[in-house]
Short mmCIF file of N, CA, C and O in Angstrom, two decimals:
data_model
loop_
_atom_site.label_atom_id
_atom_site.label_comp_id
_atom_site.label_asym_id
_atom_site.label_seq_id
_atom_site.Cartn_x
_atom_site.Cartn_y
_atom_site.Cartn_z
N UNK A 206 85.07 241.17 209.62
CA UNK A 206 86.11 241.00 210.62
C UNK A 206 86.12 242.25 211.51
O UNK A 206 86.17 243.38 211.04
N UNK A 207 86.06 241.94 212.96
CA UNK A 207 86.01 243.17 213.97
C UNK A 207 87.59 243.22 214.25
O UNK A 207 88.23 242.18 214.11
N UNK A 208 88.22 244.36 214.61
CA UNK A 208 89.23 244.63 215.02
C UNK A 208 89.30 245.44 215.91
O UNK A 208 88.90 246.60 215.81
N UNK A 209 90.13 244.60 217.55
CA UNK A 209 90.63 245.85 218.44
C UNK A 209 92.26 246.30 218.56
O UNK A 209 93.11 245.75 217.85
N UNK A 210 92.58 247.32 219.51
CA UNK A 210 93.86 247.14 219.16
C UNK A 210 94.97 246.15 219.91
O UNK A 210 96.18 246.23 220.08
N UNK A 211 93.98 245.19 220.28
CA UNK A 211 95.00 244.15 220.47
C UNK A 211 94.69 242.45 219.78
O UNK A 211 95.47 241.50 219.69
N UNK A 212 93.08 242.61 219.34
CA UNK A 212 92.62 241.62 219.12
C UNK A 212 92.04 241.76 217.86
O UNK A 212 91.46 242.73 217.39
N UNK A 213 92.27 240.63 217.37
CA UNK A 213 91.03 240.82 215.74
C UNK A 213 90.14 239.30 215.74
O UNK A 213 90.56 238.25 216.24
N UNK A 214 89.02 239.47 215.15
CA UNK A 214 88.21 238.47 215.41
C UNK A 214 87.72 237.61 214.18
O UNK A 214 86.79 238.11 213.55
N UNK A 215 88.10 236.64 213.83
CA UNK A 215 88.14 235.58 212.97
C UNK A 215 87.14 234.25 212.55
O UNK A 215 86.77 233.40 213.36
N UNK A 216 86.84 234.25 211.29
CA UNK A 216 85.98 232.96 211.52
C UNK A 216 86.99 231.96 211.27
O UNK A 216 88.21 232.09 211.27
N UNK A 217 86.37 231.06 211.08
CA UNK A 217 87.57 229.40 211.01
C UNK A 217 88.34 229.81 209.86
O UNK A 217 89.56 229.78 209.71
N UNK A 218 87.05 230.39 208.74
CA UNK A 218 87.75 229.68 207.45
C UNK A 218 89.07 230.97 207.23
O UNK A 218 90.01 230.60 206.53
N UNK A 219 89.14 232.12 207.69
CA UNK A 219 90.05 233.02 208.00
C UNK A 219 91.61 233.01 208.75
O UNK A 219 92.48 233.87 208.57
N UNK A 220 91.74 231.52 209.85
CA UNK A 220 92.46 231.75 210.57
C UNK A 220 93.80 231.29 209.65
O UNK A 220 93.70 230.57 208.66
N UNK A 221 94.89 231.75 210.08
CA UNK A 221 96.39 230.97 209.73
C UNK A 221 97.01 230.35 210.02
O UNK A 221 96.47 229.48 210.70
N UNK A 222 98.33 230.20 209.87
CA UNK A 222 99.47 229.35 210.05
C UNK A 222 99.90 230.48 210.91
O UNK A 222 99.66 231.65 210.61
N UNK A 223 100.66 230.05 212.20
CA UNK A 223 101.35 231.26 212.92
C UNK A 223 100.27 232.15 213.98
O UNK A 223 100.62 232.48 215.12
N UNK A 224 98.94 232.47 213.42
CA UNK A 224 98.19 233.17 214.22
C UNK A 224 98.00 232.55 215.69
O UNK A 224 97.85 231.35 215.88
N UNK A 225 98.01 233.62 216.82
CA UNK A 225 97.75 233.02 218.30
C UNK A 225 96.17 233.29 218.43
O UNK A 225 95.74 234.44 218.31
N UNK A 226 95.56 232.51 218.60
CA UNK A 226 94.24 232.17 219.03
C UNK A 226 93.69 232.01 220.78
O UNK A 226 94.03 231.12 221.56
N UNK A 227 92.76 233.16 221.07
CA UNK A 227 92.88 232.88 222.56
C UNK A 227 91.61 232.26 222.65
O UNK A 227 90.64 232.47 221.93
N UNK A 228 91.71 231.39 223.72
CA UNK A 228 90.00 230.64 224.29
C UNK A 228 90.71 229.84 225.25
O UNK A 228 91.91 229.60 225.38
N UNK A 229 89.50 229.43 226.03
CA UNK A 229 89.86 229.24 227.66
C UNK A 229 91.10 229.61 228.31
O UNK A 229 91.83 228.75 228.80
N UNK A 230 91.39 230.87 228.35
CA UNK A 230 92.78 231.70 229.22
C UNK A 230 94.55 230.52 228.56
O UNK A 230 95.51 230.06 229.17
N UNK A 231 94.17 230.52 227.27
CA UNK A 231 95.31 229.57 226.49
C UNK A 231 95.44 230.80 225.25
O UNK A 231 94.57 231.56 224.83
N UNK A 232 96.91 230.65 224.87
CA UNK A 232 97.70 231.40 223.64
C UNK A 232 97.83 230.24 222.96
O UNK A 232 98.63 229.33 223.15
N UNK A 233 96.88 230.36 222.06
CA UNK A 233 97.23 228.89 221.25
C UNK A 233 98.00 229.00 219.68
O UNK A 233 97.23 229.46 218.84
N UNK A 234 99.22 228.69 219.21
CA UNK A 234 99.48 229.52 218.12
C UNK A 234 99.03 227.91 217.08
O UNK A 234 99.31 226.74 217.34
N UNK A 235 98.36 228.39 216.07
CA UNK A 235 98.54 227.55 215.02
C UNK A 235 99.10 226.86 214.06
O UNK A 235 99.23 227.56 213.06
N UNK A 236 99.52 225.74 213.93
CA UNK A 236 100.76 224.75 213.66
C UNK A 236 100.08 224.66 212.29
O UNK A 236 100.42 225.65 211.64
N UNK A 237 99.16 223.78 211.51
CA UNK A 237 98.81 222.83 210.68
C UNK A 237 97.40 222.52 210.75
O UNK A 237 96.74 222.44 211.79
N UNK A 238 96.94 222.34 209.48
CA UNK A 238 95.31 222.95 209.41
C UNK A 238 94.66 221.45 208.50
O UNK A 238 95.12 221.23 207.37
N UNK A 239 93.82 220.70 208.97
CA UNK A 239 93.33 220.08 208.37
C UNK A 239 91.38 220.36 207.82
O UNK A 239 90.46 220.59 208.61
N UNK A 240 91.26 220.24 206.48
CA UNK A 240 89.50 220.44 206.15
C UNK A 240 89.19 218.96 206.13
O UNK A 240 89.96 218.00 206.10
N UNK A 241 87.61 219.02 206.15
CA UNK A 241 86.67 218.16 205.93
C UNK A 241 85.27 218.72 205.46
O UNK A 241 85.13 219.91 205.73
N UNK A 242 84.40 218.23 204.94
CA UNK A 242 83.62 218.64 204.79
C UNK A 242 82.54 217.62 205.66
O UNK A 242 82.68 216.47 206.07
N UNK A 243 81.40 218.58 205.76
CA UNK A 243 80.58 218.35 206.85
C UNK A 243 78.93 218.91 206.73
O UNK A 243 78.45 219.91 207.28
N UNK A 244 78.49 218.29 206.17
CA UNK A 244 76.41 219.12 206.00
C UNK A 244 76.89 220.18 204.67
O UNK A 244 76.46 221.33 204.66
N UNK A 245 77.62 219.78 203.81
CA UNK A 245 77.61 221.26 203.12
C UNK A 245 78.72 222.40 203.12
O UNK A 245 79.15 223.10 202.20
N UNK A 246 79.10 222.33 204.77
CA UNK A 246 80.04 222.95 205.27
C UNK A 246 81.33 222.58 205.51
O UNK A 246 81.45 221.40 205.85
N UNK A 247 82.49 223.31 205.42
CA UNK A 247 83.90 223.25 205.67
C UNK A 247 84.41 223.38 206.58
O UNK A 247 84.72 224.55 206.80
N UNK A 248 84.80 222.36 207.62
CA UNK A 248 85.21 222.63 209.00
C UNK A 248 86.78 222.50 208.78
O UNK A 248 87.34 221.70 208.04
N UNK A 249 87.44 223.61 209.69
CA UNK A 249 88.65 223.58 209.31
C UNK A 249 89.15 222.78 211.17
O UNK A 249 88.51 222.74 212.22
N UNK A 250 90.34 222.36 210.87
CA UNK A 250 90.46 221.80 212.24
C UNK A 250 92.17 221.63 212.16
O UNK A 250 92.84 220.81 211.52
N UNK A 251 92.60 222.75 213.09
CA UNK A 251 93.90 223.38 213.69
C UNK A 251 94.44 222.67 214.61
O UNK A 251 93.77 222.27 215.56
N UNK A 252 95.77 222.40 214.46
CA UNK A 252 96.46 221.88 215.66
C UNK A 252 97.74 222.89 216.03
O UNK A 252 98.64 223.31 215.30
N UNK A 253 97.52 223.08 217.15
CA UNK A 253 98.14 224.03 217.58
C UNK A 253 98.68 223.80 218.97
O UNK A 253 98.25 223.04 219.83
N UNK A 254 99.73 224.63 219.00
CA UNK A 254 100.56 224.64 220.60
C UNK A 254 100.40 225.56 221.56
O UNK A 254 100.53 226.75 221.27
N UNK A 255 100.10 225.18 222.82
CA UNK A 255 99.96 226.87 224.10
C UNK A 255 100.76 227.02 224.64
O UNK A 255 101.46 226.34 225.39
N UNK A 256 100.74 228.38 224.14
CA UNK A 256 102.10 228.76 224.76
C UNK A 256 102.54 229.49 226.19
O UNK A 256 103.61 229.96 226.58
N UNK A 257 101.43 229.38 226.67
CA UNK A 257 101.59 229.50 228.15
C UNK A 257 101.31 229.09 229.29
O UNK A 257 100.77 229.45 230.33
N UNK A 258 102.00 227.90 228.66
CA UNK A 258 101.72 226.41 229.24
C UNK A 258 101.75 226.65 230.84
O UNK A 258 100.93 226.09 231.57
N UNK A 259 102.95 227.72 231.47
CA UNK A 259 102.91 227.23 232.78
C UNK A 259 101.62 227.97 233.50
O UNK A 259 101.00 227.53 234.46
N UNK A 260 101.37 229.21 232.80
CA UNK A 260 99.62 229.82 233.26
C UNK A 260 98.73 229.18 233.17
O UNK A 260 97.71 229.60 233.73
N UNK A 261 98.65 227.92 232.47
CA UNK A 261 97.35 227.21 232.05
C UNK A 261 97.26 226.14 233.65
O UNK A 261 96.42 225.89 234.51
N UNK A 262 99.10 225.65 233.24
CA UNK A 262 98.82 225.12 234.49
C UNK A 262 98.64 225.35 236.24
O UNK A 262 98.27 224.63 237.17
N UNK A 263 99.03 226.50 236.14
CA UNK A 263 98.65 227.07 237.50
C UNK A 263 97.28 227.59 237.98
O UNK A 263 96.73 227.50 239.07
N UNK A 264 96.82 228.30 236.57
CA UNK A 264 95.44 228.73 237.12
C UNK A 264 94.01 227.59 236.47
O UNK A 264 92.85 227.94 236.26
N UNK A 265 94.76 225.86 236.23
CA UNK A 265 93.78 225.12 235.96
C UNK A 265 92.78 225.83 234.89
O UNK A 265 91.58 225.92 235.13
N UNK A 266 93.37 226.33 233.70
CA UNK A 266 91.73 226.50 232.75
C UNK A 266 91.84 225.46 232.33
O UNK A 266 90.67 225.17 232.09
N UNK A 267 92.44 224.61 232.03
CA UNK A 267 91.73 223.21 231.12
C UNK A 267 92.59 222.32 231.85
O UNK A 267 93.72 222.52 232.29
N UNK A 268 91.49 220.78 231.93
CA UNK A 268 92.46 219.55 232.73
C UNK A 268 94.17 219.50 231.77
O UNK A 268 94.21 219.65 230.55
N UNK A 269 95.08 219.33 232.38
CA UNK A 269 96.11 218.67 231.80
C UNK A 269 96.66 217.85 230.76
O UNK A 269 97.48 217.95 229.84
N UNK A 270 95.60 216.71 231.44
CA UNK A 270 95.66 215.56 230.50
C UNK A 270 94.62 215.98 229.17
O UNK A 270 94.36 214.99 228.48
N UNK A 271 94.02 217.19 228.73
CA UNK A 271 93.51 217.43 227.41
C UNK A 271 94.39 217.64 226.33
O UNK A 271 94.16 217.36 225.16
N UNK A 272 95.98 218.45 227.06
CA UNK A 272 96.95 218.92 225.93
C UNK A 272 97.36 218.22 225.43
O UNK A 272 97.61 218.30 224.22
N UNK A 273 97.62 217.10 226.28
CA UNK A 273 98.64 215.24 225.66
C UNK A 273 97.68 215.42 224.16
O UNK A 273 96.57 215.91 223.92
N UNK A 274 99.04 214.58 223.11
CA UNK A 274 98.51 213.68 222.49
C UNK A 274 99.36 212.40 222.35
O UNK A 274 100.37 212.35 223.06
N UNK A 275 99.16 211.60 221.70
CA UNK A 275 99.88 209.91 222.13
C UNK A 275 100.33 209.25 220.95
O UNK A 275 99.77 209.68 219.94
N UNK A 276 100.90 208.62 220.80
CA UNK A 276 102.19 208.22 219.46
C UNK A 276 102.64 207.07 219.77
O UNK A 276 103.79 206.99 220.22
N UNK A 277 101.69 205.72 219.57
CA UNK A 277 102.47 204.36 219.94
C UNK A 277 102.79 203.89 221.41
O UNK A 277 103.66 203.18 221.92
N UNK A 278 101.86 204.48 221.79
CA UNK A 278 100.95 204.41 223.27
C UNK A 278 101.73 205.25 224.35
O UNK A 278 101.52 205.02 225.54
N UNK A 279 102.52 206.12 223.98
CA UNK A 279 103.24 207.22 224.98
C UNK A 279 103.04 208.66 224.76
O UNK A 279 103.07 209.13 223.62
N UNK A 280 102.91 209.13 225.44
CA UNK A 280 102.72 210.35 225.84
C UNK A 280 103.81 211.19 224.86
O UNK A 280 105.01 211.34 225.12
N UNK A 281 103.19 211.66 223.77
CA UNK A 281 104.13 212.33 222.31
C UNK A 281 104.03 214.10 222.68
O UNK A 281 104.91 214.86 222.26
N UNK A 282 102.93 214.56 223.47
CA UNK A 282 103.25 216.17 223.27
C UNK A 282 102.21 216.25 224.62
O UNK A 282 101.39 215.42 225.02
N UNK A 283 102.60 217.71 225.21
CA UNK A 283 101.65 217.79 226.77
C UNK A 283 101.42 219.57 226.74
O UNK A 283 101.04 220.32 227.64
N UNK A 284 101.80 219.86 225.38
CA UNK A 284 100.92 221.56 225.25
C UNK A 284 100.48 221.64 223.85
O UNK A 284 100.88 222.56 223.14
N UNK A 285 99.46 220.47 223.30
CA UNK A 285 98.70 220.47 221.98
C UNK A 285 97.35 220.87 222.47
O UNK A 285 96.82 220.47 223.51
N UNK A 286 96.73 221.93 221.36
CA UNK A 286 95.27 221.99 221.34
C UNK A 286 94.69 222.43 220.29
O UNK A 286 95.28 223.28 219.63
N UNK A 287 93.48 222.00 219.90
CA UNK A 287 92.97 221.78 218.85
C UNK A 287 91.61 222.63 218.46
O UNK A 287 90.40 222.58 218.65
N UNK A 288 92.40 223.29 217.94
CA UNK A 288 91.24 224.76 217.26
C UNK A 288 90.16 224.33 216.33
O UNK A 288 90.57 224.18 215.18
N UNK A 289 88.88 224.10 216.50
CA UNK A 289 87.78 223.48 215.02
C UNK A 289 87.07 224.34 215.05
O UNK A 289 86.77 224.82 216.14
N UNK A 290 86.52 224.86 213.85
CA UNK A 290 84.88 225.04 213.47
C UNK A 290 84.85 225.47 211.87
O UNK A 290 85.75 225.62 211.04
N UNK A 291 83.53 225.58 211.81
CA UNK A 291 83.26 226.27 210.03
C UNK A 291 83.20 227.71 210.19
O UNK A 291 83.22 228.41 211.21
N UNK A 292 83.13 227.97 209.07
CA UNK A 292 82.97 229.76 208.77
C UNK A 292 82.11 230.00 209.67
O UNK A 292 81.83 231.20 209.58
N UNK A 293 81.38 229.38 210.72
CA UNK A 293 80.38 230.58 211.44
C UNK A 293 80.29 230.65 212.67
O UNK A 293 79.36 231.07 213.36
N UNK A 294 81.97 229.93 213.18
CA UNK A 294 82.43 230.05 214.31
C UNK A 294 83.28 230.89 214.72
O UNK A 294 84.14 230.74 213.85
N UNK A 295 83.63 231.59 215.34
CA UNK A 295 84.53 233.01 215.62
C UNK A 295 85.58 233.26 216.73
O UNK A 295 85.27 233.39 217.91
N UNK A 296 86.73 233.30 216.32
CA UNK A 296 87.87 233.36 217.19
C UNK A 296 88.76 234.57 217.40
O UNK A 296 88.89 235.42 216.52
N UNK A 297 89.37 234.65 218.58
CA UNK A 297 90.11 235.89 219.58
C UNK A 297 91.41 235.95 218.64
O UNK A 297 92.24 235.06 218.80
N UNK A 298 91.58 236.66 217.95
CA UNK A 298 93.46 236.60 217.51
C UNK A 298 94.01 237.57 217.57
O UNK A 298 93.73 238.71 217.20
N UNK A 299 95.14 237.00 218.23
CA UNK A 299 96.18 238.49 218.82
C UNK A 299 96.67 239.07 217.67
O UNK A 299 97.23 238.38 216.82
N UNK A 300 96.52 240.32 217.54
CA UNK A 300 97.06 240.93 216.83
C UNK A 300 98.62 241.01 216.89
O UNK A 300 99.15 241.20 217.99
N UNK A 301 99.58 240.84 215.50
CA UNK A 301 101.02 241.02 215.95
C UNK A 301 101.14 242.14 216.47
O UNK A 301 100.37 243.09 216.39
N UNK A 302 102.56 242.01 217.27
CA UNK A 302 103.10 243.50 217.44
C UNK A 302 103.90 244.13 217.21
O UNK A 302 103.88 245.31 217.57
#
């Protein structure tokens, strides 16, 4: 694990409950963690909320319609995103403060 002093760097199988995860200019904090297994390997797969929703939407890093997710054919949440990989994928996490 690399550590700066604002960031520490994580593989999947490392991340938490609560931790903010950065990728594409999104604060994504982590809600609820589902495994599977996959070739051998353990993919962990995070659902999580961004929390800076109105930066995402102003400076367009990701379409809109990616955050939705849907619940009986309506529009159930519009700042979800979904953190995946196995141990040998590596993620931005804010360090608390």
């Amino acid at each position: 694990m690399i550590t700066t002093p604002n960031v520490t760097v994580k593989d999947s199988s490392q991340l938490a409950e609560g931790d903010i995860v950065l990728t594409h200019g999104m604060r994504v904090r982590l809600d609820s963690c589902t495994t599977r297994k996959d070739s051998g390997c353990t993919v962990f797969t995070w659902s999580g909320t961004v929390l800076n929703l109105d930066e995402v939407r102003e400076e367009r890093h990701v379409p809109m319609p990616w955050l939705r997710t849907w619940k009986g054919g309506l529009v159930d949440r519009e700042d979800a995103w979904t953190i995946q990989g196995n141990r040998f994928a590596n993620w931005l996490v804010e360090n608390p403060s």
